[in-house]
XYZ file of N, CA and C in Angstrom:
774
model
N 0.830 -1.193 0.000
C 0.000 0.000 0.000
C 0.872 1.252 0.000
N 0.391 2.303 -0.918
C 1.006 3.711 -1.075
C 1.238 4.081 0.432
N 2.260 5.361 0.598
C 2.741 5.824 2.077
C 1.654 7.159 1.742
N 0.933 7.281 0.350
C 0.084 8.639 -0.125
C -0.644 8.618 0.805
N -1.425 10.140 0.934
C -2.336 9.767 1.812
C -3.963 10.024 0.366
N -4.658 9.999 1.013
C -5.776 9.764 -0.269
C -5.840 10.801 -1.171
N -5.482 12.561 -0.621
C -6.232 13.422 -1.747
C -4.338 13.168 -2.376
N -3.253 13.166 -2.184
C -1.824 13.116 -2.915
C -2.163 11.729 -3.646
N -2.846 10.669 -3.278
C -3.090 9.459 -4.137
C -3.698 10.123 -5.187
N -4.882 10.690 -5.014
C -5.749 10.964 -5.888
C -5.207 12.162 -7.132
N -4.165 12.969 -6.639
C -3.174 13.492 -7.533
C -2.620 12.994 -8.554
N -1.901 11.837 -7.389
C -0.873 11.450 -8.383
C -1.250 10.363 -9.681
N -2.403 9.622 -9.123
C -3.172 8.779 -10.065
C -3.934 9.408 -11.319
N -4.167 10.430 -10.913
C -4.463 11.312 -11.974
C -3.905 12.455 -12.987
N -2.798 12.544 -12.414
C -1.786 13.383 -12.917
C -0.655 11.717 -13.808
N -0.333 10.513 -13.385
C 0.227 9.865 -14.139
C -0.694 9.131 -15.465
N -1.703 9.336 -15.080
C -3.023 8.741 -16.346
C -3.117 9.362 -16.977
N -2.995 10.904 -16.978
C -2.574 11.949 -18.015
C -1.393 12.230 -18.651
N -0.378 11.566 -17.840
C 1.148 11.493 -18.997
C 0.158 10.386 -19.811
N -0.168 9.116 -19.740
C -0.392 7.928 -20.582
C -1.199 8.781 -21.742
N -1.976 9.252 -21.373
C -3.063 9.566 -22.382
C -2.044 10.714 -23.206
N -1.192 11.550 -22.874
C 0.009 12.169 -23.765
C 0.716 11.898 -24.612
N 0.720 10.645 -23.860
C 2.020 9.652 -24.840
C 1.009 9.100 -26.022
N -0.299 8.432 -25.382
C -0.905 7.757 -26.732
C -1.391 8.936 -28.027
N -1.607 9.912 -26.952
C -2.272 10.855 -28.219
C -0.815 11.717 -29.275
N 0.380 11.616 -28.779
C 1.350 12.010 -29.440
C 1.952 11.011 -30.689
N 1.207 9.912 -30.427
C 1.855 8.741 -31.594
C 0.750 9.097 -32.691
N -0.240 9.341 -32.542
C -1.040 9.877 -33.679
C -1.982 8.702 -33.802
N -2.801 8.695 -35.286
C -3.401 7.540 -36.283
C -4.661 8.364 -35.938
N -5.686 7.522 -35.987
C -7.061 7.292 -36.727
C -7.623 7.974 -34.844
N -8.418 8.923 -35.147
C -8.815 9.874 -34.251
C -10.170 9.324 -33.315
N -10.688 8.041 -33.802
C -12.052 7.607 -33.436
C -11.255 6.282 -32.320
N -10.163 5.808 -32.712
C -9.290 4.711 -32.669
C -8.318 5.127 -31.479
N -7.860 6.415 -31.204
C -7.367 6.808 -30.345
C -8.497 7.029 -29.094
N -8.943 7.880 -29.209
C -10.528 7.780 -28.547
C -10.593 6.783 -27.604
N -10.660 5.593 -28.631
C -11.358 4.079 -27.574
C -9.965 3.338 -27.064
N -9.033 3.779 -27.495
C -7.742 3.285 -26.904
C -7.562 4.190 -25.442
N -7.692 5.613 -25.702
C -7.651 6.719 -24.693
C -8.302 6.002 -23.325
N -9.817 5.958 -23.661
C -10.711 5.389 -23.058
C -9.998 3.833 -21.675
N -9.735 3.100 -22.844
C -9.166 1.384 -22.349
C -8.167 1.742 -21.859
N -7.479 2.295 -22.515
C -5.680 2.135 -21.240
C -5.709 2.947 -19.912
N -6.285 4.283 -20.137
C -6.383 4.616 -18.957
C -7.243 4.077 -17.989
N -8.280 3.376 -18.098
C -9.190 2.709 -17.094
C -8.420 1.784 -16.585
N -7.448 0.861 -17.261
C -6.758 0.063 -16.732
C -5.913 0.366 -15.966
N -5.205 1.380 -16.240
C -4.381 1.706 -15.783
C -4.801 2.307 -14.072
N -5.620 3.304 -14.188
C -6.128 3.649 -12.820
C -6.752 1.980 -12.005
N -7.275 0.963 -12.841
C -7.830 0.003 -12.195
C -7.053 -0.863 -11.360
N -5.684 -1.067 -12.180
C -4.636 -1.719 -11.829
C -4.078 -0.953 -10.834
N -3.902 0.320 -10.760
C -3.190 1.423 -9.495
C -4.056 1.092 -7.992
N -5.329 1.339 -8.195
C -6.016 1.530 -6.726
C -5.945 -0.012 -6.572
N -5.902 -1.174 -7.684
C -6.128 -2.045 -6.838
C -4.781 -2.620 -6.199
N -3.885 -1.790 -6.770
C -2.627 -1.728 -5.826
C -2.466 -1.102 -4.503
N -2.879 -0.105 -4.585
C -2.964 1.137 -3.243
C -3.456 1.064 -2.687
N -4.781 0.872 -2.863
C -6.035 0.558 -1.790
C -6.926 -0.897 -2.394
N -6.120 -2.102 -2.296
C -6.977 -3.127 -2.252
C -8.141 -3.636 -1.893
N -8.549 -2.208 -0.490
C -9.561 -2.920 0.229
C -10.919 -2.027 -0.400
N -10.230 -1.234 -0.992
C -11.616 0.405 -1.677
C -12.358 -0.503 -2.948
N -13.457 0.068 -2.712
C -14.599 -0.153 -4.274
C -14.480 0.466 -5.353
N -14.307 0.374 -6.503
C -14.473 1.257 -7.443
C -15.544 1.808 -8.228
N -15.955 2.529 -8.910
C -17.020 3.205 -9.739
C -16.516 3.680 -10.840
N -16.538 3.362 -11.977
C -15.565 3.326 -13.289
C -16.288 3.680 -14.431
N -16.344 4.874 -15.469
C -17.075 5.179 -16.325
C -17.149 3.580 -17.246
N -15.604 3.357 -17.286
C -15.368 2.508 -18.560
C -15.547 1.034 -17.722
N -15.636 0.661 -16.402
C -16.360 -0.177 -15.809
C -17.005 -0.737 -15.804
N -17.651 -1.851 -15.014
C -18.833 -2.878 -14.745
C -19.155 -2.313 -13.013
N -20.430 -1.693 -13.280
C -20.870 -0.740 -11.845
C -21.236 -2.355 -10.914
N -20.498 -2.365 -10.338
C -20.361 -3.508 -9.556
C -21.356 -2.858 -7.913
N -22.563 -3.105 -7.777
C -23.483 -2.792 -6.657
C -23.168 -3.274 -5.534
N -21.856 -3.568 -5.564
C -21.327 -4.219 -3.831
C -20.750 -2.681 -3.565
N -20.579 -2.144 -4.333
C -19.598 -0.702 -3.888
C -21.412 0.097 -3.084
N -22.189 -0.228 -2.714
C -23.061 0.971 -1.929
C -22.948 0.176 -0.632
N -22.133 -0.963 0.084
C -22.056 -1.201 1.065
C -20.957 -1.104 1.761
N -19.980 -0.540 0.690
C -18.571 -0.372 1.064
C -18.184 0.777 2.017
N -17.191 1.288 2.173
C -17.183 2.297 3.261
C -16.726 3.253 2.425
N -15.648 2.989 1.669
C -14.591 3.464 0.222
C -15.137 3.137 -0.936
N -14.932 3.925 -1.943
C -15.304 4.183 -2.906
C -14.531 5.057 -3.797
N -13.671 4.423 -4.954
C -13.134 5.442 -5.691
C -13.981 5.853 -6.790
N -13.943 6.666 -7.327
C -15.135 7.068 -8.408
C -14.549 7.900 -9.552
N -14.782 7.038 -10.674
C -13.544 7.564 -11.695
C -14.005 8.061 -13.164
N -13.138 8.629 -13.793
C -13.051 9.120 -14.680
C -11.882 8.780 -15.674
N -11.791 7.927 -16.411
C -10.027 7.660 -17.131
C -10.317 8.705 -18.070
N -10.799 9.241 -18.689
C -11.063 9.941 -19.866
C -12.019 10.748 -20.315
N -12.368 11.994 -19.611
C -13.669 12.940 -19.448
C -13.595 14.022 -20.743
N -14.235 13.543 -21.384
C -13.830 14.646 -22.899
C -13.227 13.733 -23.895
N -13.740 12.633 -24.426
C -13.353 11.316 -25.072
C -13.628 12.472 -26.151
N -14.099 12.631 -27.241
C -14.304 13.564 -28.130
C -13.083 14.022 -28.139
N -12.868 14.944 -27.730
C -12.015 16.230 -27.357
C -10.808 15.621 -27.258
N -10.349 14.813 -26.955
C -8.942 13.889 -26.718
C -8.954 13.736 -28.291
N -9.788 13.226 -28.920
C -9.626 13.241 -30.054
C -8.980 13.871 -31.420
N -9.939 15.330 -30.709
C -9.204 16.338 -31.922
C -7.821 16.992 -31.417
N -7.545 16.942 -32.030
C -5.538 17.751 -32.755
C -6.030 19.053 -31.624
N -5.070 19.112 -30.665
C -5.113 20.822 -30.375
C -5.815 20.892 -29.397
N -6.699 19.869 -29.213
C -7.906 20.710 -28.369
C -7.100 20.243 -26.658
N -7.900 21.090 -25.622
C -7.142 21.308 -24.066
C -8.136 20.774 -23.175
N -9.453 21.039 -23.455
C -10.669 20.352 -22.961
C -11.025 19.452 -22.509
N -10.308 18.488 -22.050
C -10.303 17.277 -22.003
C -9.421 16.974 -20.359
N -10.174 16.151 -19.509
C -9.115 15.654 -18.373
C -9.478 14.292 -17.829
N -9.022 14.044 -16.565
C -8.958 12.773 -15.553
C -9.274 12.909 -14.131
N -10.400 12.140 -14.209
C -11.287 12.403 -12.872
C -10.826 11.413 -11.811
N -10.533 11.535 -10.559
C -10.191 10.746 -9.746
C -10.959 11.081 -8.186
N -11.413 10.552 -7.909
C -12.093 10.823 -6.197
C -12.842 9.759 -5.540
N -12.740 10.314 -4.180
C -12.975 9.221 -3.127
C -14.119 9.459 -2.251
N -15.300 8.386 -2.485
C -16.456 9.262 -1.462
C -16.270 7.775 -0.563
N -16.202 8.369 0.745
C -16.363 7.522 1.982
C -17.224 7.737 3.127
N -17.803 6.647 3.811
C -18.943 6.557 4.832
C -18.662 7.638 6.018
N -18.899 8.025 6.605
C -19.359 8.208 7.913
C -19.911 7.140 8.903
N -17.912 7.118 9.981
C -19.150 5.854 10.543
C -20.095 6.255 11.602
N -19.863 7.519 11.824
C -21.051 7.570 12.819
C -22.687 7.718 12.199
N -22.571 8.082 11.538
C -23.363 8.529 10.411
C -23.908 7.590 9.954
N -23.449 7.129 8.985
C -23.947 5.864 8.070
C -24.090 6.194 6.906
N -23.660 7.863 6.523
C -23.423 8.034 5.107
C -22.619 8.473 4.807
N -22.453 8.463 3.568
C -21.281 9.238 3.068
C -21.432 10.418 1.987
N -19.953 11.362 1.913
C -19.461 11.931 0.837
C -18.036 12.123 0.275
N -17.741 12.674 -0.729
C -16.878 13.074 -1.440
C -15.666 13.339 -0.540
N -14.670 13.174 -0.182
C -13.892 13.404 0.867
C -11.597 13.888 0.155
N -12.139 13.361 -1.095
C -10.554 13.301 -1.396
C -11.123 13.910 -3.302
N -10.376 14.362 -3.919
C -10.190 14.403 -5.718
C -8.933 14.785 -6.182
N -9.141 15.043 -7.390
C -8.244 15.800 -8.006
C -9.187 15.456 -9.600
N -8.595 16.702 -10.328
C -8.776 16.736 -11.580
C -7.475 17.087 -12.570
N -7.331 16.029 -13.649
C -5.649 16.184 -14.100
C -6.410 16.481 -15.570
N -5.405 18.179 -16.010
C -6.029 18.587 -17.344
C -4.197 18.769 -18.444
N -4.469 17.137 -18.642
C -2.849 16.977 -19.067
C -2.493 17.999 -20.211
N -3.046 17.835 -21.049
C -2.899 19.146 -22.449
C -3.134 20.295 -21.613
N -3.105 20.993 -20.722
C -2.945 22.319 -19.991
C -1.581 22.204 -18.988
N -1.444 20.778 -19.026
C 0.215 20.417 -17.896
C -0.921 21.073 -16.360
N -1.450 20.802 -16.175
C -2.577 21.121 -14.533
C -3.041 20.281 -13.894
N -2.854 20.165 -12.579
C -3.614 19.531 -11.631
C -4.270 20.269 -10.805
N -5.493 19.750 -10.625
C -6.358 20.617 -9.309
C -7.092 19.337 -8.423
N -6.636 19.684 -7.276
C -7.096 18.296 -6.512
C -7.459 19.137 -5.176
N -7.639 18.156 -3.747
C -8.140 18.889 -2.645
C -6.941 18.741 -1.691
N -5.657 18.324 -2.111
C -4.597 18.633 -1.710
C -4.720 20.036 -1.547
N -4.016 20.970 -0.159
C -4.017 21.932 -0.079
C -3.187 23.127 -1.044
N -4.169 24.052 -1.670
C -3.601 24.685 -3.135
C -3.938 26.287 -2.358
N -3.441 26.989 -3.794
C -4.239 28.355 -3.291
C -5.190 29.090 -3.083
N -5.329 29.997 -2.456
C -6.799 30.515 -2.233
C -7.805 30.623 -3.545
N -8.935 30.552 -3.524
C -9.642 30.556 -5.044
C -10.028 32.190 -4.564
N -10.686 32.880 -5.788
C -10.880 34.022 -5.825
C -11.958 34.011 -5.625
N -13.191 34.160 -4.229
C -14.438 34.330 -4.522
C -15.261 35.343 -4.525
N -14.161 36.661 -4.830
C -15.159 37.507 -5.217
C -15.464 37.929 -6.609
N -16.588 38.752 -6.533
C -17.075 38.797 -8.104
C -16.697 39.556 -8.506
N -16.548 39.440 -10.467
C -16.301 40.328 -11.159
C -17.398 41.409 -11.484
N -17.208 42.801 -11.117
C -18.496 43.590 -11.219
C -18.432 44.279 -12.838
N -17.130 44.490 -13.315
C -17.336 44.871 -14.175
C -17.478 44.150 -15.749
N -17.992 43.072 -15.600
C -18.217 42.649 -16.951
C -19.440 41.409 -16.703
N -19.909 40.952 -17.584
C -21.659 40.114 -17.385
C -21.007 38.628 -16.738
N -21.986 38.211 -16.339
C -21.218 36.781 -15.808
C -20.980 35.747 -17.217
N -20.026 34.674 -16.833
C -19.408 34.200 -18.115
C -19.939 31.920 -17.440
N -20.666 31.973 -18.538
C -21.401 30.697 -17.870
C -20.931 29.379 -18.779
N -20.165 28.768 -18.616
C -19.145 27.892 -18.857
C -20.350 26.618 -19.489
N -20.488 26.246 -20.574
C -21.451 25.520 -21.020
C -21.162 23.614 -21.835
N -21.873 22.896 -22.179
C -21.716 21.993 -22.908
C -21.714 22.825 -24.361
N -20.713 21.879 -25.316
C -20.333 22.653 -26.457
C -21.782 22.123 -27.346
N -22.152 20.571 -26.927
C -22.687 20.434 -28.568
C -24.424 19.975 -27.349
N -25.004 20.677 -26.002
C -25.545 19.708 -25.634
C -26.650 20.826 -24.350
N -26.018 22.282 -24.711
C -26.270 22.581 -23.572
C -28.392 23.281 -23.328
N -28.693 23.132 -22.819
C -29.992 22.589 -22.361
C -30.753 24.257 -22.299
N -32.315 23.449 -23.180
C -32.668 25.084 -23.126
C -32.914 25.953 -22.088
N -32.725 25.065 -21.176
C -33.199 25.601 -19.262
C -31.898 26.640 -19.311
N -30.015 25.792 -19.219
C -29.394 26.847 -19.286
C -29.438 27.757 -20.193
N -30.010 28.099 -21.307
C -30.211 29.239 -22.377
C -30.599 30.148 -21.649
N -32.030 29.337 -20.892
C -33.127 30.497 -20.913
C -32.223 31.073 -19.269
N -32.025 31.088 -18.299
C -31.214 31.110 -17.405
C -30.021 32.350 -17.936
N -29.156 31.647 -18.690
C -28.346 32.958 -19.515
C -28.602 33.727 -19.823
N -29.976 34.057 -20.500
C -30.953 35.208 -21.002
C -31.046 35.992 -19.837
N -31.693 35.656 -18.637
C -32.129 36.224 -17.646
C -31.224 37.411 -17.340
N -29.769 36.717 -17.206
C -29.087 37.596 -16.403
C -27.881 38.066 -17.454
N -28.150 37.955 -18.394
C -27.674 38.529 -19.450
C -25.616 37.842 -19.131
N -25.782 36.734 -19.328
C -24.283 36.297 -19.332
C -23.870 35.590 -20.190
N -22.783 35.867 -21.133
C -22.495 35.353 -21.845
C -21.912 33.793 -21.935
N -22.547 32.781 -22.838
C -22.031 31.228 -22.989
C -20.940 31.027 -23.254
N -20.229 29.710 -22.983
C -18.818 29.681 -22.962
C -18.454 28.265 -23.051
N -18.529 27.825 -25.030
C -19.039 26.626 -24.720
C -17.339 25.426 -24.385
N -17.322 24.641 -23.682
C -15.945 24.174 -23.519
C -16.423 22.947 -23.305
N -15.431 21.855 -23.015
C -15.481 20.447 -23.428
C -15.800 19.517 -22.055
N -14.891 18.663 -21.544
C -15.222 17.572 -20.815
C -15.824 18.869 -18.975
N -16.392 17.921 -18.315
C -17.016 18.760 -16.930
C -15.786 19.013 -16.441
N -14.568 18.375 -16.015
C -13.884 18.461 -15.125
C -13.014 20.015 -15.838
N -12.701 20.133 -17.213
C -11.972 21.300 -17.871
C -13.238 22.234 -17.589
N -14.896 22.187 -17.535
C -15.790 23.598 -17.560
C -15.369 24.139 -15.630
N -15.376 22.925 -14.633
C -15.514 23.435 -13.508
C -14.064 23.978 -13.022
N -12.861 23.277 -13.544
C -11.898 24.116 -13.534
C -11.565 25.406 -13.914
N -12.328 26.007 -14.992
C -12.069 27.365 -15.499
C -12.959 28.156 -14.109
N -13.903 27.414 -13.758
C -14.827 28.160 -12.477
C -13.647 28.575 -11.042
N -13.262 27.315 -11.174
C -12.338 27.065 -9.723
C -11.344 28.361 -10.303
N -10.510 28.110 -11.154
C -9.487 29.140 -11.333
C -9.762 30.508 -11.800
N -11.235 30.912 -11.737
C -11.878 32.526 -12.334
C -11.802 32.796 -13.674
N -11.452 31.458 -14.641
C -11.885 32.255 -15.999
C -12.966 32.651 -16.526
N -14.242 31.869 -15.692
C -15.406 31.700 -16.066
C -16.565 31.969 -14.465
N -17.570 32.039 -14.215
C -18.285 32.181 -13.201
C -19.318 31.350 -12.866
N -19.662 30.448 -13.776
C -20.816 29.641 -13.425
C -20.937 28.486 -14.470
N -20.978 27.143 -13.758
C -21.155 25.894 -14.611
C -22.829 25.473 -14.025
N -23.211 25.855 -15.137
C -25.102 24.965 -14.820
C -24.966 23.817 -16.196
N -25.314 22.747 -15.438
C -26.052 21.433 -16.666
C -27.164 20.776 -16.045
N -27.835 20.789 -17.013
C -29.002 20.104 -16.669
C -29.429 19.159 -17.640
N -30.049 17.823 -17.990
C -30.093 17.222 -18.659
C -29.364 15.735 -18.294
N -28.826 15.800 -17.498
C -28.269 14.326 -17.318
C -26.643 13.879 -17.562
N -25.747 13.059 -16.506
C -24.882 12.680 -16.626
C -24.292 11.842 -15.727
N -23.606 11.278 -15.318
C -23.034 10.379 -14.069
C -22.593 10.954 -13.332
N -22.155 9.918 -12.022
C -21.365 10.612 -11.120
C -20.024 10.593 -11.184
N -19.172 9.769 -12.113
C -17.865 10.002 -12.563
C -17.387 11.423 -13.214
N -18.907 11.709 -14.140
C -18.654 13.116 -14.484
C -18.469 14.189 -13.692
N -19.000 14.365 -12.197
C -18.771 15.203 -11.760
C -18.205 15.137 -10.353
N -17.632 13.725 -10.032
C -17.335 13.838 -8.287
C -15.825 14.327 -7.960
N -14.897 14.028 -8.866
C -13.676 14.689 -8.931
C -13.441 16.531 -9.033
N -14.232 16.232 -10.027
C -14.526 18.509 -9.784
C -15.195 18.552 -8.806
N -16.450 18.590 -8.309
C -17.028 18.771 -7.105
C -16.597 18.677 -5.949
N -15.437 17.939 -5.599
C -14.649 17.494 -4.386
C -13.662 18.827 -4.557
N -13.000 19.485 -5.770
C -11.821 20.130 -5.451
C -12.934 21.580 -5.465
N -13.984 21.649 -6.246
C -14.654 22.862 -5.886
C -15.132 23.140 -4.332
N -15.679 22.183 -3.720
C -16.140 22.173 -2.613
C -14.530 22.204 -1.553
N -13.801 21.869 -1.835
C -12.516 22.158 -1.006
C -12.090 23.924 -1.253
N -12.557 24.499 -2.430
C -11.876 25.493 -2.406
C -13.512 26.664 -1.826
N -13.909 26.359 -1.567
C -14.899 27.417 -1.205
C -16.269 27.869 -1.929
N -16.317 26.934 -3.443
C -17.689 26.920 -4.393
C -18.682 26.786 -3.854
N -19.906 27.228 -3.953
C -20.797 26.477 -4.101
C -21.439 25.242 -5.024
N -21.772 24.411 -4.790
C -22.279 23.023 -5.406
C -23.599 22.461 -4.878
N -24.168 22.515 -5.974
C -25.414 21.977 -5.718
C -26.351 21.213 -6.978
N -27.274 20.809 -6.615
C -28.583 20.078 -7.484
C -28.879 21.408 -8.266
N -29.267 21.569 -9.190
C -30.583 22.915 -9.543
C -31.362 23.675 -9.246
N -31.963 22.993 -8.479
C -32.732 23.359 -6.981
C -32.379 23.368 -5.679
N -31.207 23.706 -5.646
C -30.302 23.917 -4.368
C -30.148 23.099 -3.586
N -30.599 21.774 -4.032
C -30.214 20.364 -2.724
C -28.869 19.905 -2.942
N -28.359 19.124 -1.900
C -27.139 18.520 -1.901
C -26.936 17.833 -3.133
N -25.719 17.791 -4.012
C -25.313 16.269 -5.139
C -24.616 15.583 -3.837
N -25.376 13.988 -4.049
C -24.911 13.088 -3.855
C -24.470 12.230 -4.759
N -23.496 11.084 -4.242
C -22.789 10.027 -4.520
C -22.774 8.609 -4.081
N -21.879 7.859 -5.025
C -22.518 6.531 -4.818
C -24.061 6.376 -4.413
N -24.874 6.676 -4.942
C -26.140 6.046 -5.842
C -26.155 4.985 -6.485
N -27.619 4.211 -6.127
C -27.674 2.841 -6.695
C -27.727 3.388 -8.102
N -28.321 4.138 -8.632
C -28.240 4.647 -10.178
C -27.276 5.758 -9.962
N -26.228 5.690 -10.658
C -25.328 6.650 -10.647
C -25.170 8.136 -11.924
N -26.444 7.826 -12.506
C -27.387 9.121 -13.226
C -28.048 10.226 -12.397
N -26.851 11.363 -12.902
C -26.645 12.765 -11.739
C -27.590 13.310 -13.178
N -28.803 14.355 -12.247
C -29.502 14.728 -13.538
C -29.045 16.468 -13.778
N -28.389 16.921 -13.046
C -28.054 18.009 -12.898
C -27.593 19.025 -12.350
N -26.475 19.908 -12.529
C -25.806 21.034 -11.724
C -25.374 22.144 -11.426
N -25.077 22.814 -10.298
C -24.705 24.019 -10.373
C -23.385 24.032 -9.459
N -21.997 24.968 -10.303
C -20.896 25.570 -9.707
C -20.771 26.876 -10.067
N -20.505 27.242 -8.664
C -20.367 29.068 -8.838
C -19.894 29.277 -7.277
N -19.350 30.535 -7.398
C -19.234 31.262 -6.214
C -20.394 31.339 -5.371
N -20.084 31.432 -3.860
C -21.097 31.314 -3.218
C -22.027 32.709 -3.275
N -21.451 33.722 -3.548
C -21.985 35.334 -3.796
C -23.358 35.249 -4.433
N -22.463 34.499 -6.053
C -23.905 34.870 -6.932
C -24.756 33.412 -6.976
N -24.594 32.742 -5.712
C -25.918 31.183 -5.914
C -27.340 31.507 -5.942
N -27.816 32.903 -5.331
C -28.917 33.115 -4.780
C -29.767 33.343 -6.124
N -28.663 34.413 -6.755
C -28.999 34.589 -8.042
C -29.376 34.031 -8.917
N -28.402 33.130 -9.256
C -28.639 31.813 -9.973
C -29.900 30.579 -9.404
N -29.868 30.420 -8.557
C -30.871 29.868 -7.975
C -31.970 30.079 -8.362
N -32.294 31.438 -8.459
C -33.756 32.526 -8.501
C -33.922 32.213 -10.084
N -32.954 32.658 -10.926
C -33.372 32.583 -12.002
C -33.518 31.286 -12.464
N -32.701 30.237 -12.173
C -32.785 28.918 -12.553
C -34.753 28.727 -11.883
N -34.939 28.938 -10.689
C -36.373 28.936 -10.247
C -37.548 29.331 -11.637
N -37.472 30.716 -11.739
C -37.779 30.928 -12.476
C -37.693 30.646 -13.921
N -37.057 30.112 -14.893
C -37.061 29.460 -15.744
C -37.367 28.367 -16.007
N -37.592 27.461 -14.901
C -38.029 25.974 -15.079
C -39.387 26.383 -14.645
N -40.112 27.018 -13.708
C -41.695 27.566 -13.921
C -41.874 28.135 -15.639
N -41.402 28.986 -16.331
C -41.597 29.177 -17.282
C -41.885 28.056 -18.699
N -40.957 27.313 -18.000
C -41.317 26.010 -19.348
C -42.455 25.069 -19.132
């Protein structure tokens, strides 16, 4: 077993699955073919790691077999080998990363959450994990409209109509873990999706947002949870905690409207 402790595991597992995916995408060929190679080696590769490091943890694996013994477990890694399969694809593009995180029980409790991540955005050379980093910036930008970080080919007429409201401009970018990173680091101010996705898609960003001071939530302002017997997350919000109320209100209001 690693001497790591879980969020430096969760770094480093994700920061070395992103050299792999460097190396494969630098040899070149057939762009659909890289893709599903992208996909396979890195799953293995993270599969083969934790079941080195933490033999005794469950996994949750996009490219996986959702194995339902993991909702009795205490550990739980919850993964991502390849978030932006598309986007890995094309020549150039940065959009694209590696989700890694750990939701564990409460034993007094009897439930659990999100407790360890990282997100590795190898074509940017970046890691953002809940290893202790720098302060995030949470105050707002007053002088320019808010900038709402979107799905490129997918994003939902709820967030349109939402954007309309408050007059902020779309910002369409690629895999979740590259939209909530531009949030975490202030290029952007607000990630809303609605429409549906897993929890691999979003428990690695959500863990380093929620470490740095974001707000995170459902649509309707309830908790996202994890490890779910169905692991179909139907929707989200990241932003500063300033403007949630905002967003909230109008997200309110726009789903009455439809």
């Amino acid at each position: 077993m690693s001497a790591l402790d879980d969020h430096a595991l969760a770094a480093d597992l994700a920061e070395r699955a992103g050299h792999l995916l460097l190396t494969l995408r630098a040899s070149g060929g057939d762009p659909e073919a890289l893709r599903k190679a992208g996909d396979r080696q890195s799953h293995e590769f993270l599969m083969a790691e934790l079941a080195r490091e933490r033999p005794d943890d469950a996994v949750l694996s996009e490219e996986g077999v959702d194995d339902k013994a993991r909702l009795a477990a205490d550990r739980v890694w919850i993964v991502d080998p390849l978030d932006g399969t598309n986007e890995f694809g094309d020549a150039g593009r940065t959009d694209w990363a590696v989700h890694v995180a750990l939701w564990a029980r409460a034993a007094a409790a009897g439930t659990g959450d999100l407790v360890a991540g990282a997100v590795a955005l190898p074509a940017q050379d970046s890691v953002l994990s809940t290893v202790a980093g720098p302060a995030a910036q949470l105050d707002g930008e007053a002088h320019r409209p808010l900038r709402m970080v979107v799905s490129r080919s997918r994003a939902s007429d709820l967030v349109k109509d939402v954007a309309a409201k408050l007059n902020a401009d779309l910002v369409p970018w690629g895999s979740a873990g590259a939209k909530v990173a531009t949030v975490v680091t202030g290029e952007n101010d607000v990630y809303l999706h609605s429409g549906g996705f897993y929890e691999w898609d979003t428990a690695a960003p959500v863990a380093v947002a929620r470490q740095r001071g974001f707000h995170v939530s459902r649509i309707d302002g309830s908790p996202v949870v994890y490890n779910q017997k169905d692991p179909l997350l139907p929707d989200i919000l990241v932003c500063r905690p300033a403007i949630a109320p905002v967003l909230l209100n109008a997200i309110r209001e726009a789903t009455h409207a439809i």
